[in-house]
XYZ file of C-alpha atoms in Angstrom:
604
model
C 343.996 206.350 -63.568
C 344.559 209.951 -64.610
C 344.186 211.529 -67.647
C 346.381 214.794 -68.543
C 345.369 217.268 -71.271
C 347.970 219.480 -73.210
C 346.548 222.249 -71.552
C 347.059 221.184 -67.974
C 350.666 219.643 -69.160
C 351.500 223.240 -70.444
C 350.527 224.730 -67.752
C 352.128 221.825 -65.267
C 355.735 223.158 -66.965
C 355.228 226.468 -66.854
C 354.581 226.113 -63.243
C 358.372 223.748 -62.909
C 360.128 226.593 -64.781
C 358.767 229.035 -62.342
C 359.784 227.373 -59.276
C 363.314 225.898 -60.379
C 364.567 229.006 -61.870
C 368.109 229.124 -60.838
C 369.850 225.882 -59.444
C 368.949 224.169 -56.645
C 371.540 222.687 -54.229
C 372.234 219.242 -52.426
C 370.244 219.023 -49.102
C 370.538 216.452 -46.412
C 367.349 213.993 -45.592
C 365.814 211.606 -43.538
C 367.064 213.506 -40.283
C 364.796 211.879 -37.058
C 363.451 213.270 -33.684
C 360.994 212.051 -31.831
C 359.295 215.747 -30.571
C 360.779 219.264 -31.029
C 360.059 222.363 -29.039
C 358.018 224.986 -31.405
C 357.350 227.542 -28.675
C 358.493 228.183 -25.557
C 358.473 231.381 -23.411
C 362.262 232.769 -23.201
C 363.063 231.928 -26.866
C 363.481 234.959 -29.506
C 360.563 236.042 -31.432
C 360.583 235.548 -34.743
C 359.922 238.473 -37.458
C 360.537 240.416 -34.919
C 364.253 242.907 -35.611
C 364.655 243.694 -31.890
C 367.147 241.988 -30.139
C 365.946 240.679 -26.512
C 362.170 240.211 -28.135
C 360.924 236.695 -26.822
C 358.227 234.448 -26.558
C 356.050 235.369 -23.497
C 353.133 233.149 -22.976
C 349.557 232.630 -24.381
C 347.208 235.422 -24.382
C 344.407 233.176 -22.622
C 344.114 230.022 -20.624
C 344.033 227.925 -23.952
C 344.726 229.195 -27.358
C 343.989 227.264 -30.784
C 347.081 225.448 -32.651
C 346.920 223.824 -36.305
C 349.101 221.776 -37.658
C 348.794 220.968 -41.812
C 350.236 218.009 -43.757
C 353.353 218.966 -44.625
C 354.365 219.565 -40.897
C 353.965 223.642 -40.844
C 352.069 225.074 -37.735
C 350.564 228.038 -36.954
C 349.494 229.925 -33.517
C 349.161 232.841 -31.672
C 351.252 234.249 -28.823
C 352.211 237.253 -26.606
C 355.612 238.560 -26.839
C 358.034 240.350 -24.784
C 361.252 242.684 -24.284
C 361.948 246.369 -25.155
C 359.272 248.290 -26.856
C 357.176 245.663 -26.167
C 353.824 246.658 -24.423
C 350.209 245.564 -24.388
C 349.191 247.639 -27.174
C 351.565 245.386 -29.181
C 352.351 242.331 -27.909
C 350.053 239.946 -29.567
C 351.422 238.294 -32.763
C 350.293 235.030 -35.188
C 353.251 232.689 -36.706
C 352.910 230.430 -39.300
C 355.373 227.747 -41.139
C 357.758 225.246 -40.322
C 358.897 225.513 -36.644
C 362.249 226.351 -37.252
C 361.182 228.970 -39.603
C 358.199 230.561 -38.285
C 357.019 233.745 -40.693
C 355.067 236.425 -38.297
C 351.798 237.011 -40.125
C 350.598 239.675 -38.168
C 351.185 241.841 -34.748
C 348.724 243.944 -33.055
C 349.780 247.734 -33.118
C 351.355 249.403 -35.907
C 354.942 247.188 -36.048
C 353.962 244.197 -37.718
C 353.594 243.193 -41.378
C 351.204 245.311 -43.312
C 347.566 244.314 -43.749
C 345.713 246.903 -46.480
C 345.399 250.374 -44.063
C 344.346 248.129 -41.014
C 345.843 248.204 -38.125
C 345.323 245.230 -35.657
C 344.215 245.821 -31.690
C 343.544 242.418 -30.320
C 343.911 238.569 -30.806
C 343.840 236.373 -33.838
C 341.875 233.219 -34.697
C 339.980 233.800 -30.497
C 339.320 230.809 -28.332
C 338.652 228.269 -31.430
C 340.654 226.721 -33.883
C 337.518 227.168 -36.597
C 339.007 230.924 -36.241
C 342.451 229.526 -37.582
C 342.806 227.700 -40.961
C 346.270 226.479 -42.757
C 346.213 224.234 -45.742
C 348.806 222.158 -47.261
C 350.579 225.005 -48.839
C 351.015 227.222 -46.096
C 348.051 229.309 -46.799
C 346.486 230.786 -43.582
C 343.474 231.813 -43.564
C 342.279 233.821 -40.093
C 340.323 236.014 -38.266
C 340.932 238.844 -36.259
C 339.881 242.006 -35.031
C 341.324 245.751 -36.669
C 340.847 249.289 -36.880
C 341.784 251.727 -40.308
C 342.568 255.121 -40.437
C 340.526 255.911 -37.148
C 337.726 253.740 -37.676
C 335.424 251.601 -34.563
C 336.872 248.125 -34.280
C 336.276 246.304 -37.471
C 335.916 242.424 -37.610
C 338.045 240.891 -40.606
C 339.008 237.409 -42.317
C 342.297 237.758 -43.249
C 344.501 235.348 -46.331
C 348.122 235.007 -45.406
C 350.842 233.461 -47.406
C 354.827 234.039 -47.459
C 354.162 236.843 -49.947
C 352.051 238.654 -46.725
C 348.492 239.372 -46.078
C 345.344 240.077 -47.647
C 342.173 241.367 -46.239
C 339.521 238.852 -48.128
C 336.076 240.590 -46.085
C 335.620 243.031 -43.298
C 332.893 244.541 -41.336
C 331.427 247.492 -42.840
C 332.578 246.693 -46.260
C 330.984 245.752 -49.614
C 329.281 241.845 -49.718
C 330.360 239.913 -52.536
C 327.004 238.702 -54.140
C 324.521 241.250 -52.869
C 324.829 244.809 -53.731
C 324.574 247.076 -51.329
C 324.814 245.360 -47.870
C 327.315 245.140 -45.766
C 329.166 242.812 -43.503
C 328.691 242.500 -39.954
C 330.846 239.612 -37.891
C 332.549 236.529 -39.482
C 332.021 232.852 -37.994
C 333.937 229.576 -39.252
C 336.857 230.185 -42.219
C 338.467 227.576 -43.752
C 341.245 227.613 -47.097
C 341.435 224.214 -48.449
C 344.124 222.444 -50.154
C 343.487 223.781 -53.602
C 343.396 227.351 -51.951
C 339.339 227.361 -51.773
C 338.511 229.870 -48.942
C 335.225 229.686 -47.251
C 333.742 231.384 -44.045
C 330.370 231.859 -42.662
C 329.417 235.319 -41.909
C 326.374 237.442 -40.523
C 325.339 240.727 -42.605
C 324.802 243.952 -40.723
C 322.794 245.515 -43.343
C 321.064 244.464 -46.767
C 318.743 246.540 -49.157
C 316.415 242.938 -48.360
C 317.522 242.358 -45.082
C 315.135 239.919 -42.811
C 315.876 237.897 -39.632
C 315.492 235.135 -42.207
C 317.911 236.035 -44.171
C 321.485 237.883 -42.548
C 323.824 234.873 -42.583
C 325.604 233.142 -45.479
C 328.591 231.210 -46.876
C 330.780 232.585 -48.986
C 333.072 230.565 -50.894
C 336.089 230.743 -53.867
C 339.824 231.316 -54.688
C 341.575 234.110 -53.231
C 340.038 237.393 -55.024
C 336.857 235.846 -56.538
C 335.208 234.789 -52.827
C 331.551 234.949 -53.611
C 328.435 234.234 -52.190
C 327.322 230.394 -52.561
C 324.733 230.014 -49.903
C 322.480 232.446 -47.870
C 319.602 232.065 -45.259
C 316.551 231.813 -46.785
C 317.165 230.371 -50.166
C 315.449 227.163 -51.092
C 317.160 224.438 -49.980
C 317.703 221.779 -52.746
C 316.008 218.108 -52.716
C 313.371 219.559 -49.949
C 310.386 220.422 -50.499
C 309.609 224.075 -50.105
C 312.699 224.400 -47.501
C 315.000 227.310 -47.047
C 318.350 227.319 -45.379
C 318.536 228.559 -41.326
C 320.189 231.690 -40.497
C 322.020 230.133 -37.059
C 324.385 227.459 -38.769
C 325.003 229.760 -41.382
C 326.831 231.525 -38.901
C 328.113 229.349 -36.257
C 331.519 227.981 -35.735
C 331.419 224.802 -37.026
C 329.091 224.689 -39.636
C 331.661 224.257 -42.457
C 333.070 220.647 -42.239
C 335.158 220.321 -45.111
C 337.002 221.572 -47.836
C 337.120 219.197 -50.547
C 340.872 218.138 -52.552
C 338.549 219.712 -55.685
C 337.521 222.744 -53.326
C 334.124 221.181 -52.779
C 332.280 222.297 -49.318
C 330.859 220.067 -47.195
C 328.581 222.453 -44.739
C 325.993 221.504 -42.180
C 322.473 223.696 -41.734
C 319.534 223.833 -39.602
C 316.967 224.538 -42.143
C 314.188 227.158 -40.629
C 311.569 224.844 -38.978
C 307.554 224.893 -39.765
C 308.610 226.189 -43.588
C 307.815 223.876 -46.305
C 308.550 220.551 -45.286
C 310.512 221.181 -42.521
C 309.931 220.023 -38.735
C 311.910 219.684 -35.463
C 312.204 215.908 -36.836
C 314.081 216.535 -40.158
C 315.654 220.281 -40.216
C 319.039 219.296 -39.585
C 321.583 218.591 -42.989
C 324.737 218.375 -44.676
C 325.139 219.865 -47.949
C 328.248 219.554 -50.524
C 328.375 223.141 -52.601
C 330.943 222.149 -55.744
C 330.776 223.107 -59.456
C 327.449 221.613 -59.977
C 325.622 223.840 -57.327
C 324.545 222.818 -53.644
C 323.133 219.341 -53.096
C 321.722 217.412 -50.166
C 323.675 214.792 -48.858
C 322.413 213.992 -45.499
C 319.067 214.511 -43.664
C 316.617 213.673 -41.132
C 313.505 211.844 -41.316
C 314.883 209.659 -43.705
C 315.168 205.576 -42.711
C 318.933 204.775 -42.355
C 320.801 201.410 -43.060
C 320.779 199.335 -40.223
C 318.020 201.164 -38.215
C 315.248 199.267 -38.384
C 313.344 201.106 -40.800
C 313.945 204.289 -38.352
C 315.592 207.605 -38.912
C 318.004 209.673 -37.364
C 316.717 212.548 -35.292
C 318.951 215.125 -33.414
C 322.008 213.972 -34.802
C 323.856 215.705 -37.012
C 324.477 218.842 -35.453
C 326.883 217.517 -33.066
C 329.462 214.256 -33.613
C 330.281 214.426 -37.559
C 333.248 214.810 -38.881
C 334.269 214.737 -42.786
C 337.530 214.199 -44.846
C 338.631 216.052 -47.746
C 336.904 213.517 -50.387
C 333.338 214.459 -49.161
C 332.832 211.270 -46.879
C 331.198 211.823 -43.587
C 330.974 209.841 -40.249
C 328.352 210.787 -37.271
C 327.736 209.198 -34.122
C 323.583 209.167 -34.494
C 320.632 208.495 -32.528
C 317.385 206.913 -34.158
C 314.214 208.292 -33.637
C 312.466 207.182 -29.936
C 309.259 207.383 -31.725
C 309.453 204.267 -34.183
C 307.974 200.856 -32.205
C 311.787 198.805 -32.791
C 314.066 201.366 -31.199
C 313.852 202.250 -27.288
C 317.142 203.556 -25.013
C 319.256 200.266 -25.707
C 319.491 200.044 -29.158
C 318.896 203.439 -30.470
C 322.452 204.974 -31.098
C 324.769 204.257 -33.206
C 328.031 205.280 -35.818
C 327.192 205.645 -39.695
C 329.659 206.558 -42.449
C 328.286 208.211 -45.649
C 330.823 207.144 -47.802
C 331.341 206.561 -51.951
C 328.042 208.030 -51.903
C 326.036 205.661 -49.770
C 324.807 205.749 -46.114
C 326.352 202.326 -43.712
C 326.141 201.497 -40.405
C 329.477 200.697 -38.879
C 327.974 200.026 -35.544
C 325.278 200.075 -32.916
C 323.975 199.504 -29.672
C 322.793 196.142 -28.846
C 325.323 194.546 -31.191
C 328.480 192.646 -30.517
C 331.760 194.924 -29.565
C 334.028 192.578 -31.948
C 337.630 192.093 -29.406
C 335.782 191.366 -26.156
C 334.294 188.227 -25.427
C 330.844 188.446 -24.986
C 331.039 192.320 -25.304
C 328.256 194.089 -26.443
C 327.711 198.274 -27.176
C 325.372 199.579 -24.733
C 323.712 202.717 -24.005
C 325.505 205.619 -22.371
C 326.657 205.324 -18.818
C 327.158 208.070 -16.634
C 330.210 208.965 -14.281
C 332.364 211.166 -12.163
C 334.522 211.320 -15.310
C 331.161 212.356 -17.705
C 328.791 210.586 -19.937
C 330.002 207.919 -22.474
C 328.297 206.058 -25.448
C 329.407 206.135 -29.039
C 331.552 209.455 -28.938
C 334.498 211.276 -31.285
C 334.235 209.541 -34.792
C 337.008 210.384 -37.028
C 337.226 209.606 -40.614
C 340.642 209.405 -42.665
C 341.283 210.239 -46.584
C 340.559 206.814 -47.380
C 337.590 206.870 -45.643
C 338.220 204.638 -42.483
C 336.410 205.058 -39.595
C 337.614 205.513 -35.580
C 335.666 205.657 -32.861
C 335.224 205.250 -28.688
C 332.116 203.521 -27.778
C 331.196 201.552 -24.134
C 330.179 197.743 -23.816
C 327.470 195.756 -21.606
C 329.693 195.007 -17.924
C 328.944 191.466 -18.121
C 330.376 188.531 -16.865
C 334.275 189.436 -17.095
C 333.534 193.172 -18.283
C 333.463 195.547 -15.606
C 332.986 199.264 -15.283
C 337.137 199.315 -15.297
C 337.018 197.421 -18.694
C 334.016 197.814 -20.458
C 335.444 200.891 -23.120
C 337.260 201.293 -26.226
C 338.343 202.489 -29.331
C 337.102 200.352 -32.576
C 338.507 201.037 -36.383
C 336.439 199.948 -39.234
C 338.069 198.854 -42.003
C 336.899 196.818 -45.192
C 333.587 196.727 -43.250
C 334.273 195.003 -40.247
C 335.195 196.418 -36.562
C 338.574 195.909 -34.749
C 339.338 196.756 -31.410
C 342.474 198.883 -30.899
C 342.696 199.494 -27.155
C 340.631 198.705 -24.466
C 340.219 200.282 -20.888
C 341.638 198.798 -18.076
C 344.462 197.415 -20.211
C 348.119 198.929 -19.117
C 348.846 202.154 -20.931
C 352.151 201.917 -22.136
C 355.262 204.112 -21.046
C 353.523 204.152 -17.459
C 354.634 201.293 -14.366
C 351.508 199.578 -14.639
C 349.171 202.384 -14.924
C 345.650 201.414 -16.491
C 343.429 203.107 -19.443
C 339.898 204.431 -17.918
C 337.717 205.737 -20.719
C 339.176 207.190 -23.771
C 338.665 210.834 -25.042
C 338.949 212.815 -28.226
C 340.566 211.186 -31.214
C 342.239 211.153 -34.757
C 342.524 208.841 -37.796
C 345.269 209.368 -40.231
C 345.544 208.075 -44.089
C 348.045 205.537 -42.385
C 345.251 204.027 -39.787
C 347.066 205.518 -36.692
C 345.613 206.856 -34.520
C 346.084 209.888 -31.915
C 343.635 209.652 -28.733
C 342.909 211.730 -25.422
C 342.817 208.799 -22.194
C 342.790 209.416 -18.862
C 344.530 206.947 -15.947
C 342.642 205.456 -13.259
C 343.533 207.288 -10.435
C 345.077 205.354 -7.138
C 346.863 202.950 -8.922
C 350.641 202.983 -10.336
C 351.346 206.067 -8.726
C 348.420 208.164 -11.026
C 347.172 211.056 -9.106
C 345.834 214.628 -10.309
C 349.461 215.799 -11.191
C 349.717 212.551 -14.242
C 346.315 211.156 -14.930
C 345.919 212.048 -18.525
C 347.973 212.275 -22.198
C 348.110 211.331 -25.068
C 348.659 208.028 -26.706
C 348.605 206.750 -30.365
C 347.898 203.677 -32.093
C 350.688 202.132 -34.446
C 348.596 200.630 -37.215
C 351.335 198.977 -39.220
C 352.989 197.585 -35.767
C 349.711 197.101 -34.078
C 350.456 198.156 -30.649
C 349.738 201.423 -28.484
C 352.774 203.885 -27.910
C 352.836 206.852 -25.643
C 353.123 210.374 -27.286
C 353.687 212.802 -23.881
C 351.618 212.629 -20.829
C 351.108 215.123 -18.299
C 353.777 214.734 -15.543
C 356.195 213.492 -17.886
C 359.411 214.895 -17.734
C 361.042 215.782 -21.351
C 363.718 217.733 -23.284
C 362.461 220.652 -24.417
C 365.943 221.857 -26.424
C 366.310 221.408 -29.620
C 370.093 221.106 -29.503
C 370.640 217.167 -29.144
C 374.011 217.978 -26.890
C 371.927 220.259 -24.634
C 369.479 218.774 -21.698
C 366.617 221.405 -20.483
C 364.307 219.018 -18.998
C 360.667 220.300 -17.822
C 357.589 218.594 -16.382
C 354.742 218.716 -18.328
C 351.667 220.109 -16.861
C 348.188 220.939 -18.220
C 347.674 219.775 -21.781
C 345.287 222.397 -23.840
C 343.201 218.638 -25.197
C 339.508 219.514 -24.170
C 338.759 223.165 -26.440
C 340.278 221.443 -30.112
C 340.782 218.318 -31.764
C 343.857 216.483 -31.904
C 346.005 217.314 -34.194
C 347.802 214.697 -36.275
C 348.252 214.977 -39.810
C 349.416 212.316 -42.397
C 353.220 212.230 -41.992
C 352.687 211.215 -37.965
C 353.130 214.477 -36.684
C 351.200 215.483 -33.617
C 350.718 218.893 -32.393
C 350.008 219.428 -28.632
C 350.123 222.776 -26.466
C 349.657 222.925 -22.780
C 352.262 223.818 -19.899
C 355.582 222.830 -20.170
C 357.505 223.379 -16.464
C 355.801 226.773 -15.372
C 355.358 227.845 -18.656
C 353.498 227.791 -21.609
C 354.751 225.373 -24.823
C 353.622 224.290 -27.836
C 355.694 220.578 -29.075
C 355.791 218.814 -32.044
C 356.104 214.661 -31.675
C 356.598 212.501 -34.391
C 355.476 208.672 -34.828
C 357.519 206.321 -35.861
C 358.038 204.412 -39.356
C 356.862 207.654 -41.815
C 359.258 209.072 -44.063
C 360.174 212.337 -42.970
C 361.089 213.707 -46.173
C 358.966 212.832 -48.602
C 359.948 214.823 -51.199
C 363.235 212.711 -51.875
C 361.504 210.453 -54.267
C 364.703 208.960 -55.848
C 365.677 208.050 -51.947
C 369.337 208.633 -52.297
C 369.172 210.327 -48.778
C 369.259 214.071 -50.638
C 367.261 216.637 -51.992
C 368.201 217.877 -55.868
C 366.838 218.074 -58.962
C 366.639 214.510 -59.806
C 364.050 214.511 -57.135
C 361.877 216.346 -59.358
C 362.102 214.278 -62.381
C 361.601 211.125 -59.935
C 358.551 212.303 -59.051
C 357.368 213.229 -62.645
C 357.716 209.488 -62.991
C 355.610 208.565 -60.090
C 353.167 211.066 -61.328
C 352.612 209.371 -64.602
C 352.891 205.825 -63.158
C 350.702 206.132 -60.550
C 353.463 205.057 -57.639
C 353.187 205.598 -54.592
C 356.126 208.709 -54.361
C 353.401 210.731 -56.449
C 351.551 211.198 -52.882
C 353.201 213.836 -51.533
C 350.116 215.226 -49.233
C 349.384 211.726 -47.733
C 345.663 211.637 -48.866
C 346.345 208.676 -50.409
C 345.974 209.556 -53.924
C 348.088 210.543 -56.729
C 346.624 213.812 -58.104
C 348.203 217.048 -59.744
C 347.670 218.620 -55.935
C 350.617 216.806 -54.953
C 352.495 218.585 -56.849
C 351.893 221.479 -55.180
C 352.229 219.421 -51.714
C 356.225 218.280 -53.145
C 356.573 221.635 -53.626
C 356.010 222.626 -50.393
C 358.011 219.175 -49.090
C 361.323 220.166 -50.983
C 361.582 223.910 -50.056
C 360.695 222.408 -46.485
C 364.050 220.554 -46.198
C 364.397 217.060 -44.227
């Protein structure tokens, strides 16, 4: 349970008064589609005042899309039409997709940014470039020039009230006096509005090669240094922090509901106690300072008395409650681990390290199944692969099995949940792949876990069969926790509606789906956010699962958004139901009211 002091409450009202100022009117809910079209070449620009201004196409072969909780999206696009050229065709959108805010246009026509005046893309080839949170903050990189200057790398905070430069090349360094930035890497803004990024110093009164990369991390306006290269790592002994994760683009792996970071870092080998064996962790930077929460060398539960080596730097994923889950591989060296039972799936979770599952042990859902070592193919290399862990800390995963007896190379993959602490099969290859005549599941890709336990996955078709050839062979699919069955999302060949006007028919075929550069993206009210070509054309879509309430901020459910909607959800605050969860993490905290905020001005 919660507990509420009068200064929060105070400040809880005065944030109500601020909002509802004036009266608010009558709005219609619980509308239902099952996808709508968010971009698509042909359509008008939005933000932009000239008439015959569309949507062109993506600036490269795949571009990064996000999608947050409360169903807004954000991307980046070339435009169109008169006046339109390629010193200024290059925009970012964010917001609900039919009400997309431009954020920012290269050339001098789009929304002001300080004195700087874009000249290229925003958020590049990676969607650790591109951050939205739960309240429509976007935090993003991009490339500008001011008043004349060289090109000028900048991390940019964007909200409906416009943009604001938080660091740029060539400028001041919060936390060391004197230097000066030189390139940014990962930025994130988390629910609470923490903003972090990784960046790389050009010049420092103490500058070393040990010591020119760092994370910086706060509210907008008080972003401040909270970790460089070179400072003693905590719960080591005589470690510093690496300079290369400090920078790279995936080093920061969560942003915490309380604006925690969870970051990963290579600490500098051959210093202290550090070796090749144990140099890879995961930290947690909160109020309390930076602490270790993961490392090498260390034995891990269910190992055998081994430890993980090599494994942390590449399959780990975190939620926004500071749990982690990593596909791992125990150390060769220890005499109870060789190739067949050395890899594995751990979660760290309500502060303690578990196994969830390894090689060598049964595949619970297949008779006689048991998870083997990696096997190679024409399609690539598969073993344990894509963990995903949800708010509530359940765990996803793909992993292969032994091909014995009635378990073949057709068969012998899957995806597994963990739940309550024991394994359940969801879908298994070679089973039919619904919405196809018959077509069959060959090993399954990239994946997502939601708070609800459905889950979003990448699989491809076996080819020859059912009519799959090159033109329909992959999609994606989704699991239906509460109806325990597999439903198909959009798969390539398909043919669908693009319109958004129910009485209109503009069907395309769909074509290359962007799948292999990002994640999935799925958040917690079912929606699912996919980009690829649509007919000849770029498109970006928006599908929504079944059985989620698609406008959670009626919590009186009379079927309308008013006032009383508020006051309902006062009550579920300070009862605890479950209306109060307004962000789908799965708790009831004062964050969701800034998440029903966000749900009522959104509309149903």
């Amino acid at each position: 349970m919660r507990t509420k002091t009068l200064f929060y409450w105070i400040d809880f009202v005065s944030r109500v008064a601020a909002v509802f100022v004036g009266s608010l009117g009558a709005v219609c809910c619980h509308a239902q589609v099952e996808h709508r079209t968010v971009f698509l070449p042909g359509q008008q620009a939005p933000g932009i005042s000239t008439d015959g201004v569309v949507f062109s196409r993506f600036g490269t072969a795949e571009v990064p899309v996000v999608l947050n909780n409360n169903g807004e999206v954000a991307f980046t696009a070339l435009i169109a039409g008169p006046g339109v050229n390629q010193f200024n065709n290059t925009c970012l959108w964010a917001g609900q997709p039919d009400n997309l805010r431009l954020v920012a246009r290269i050339g001098s026509e789009g929304p002001a940014v300080g004195d700087l005046q874009f000249n290229s893309s925003f958020g590049g080839r990676y969607n650790t470039n591109l951050s939205l949170n739960d309240s429509g903050e976007l935090v993003y990189r991009a490339f500008a020039t001011s008043n004349g200057s060289g090109l000028l790398n900048v991390v940019v905070h964007n909200d409906p009230e416009g943009n604001t430069i938080i660091a740029q090349s060539n400028s001041d360094v919060p936390g060391i006096a004197g230097a000066a930035f030189d390139d940014f890497g990962q930025v994130f803004v988390g629910s609470n509005g923490t903003i972090a990024f990784t960046a790389k110093l050009e010049s420092a009164p103490d500058w070393t090669s040990d010591n020119f990369t760092g994370l910086w991390v706060g509210p907008l306006g008080d972003v401040n240094l909270a970790v460089r290269a070179g400072d003693t790592a905590p719960s080591r002994q005589g470690a510093i922090f690496g300079t290369s994760s400090l920078f790279a683009e995936n080093s920061i792996k969560s942003v915490t509901n309380d604006g925690g970071v969870v970051f990963l870092n290579l600490l500098k080998r051959n210093v202290g106690d550090t070796t090749v064996a144990n140099d890879e962790c995961v930290f947690v930077l909160d109020q309390g300072g930076v602490a270790l929460v993961l490392d090498e060398g260390n034995a891990v539960p269910g190992g055998d008395g081994a430890s993980l080596f090599n494994s942390l730097a590449t399959d780990i994923t975190a939620n926004t409650i500071g749990d982690l889950a990593l596909r791992g591989r125990l150390e060769s060296a220890h005499p109870s681990i060789n190739q067949k039972n050395d890899r594995g799936v751990w979660v760290y979770r309500d502060g303690d390290m578990q196994l969830v599952a390894r090689e060598n042990t049964p595949a619970p859902g297949i008779p006689e199944g048991v998870f083997r070592a990696p096997i190679s193919s024409a399609q690539g290399t598969f073993d344990f692969a894509y963990p995903s862990i949800n708010s509530r800390g359940i765990v996803a995963f793909t992993a292969v099995v032994d091909p014995l007896g009635e378990i073949t190379s057709i068969n012998n993959s899957g995806i597994w949940v963990e739940r309550d602490g024991e394994l359940h099969l969801v879908v298994q290859s070679g089973s039919v792949a619904p919405g196809t005549p018959g077509a069959r599941f060959r090993p399954f890709g990239k994946l997502k876990i939601n708070s609800e336990g459905d889950i979003a996955f990448v699989a491809f078709l076996i080819e020859g069969e059912a009519g799959v050839n090159h033109t329909n062979r992959y999609g994606i699919w989704a699991y239906d926790h509460s109806e325990n069955e597999v439903i198909s999302v959009i798969r390539q060949g398909d043919s669908i509606n693009v319109s958004n006007d129910p009485a209109v028919q503009d069907n395309r075929i769909v074509g290359d789906l962007f799948l292999f550069d990002f994640p999935i993206e799925m958040n917690e009210r079912g929606q699912i956010l996919v980009s690829g070509n649509i007919g000849t054309e770029n498109g970006v879509l928006l599908f929504q699962l079944p059985g989620y309430d698609t406008c959670p901020a009626d919590t009186n459910n009379d079927g309308q958004l008013t006032p009383a909607d508020f006051t309902a959800w006062i009550n579920a605050f300070n009862n605890n139901l479950p209306e109060c969860d307004q962000n789908g993490d799965g708790a009831c905290t004062p964050t969701d009211f800034t998440a029903w905020i966000a749900n009522y001005n959104s509309g149903c």
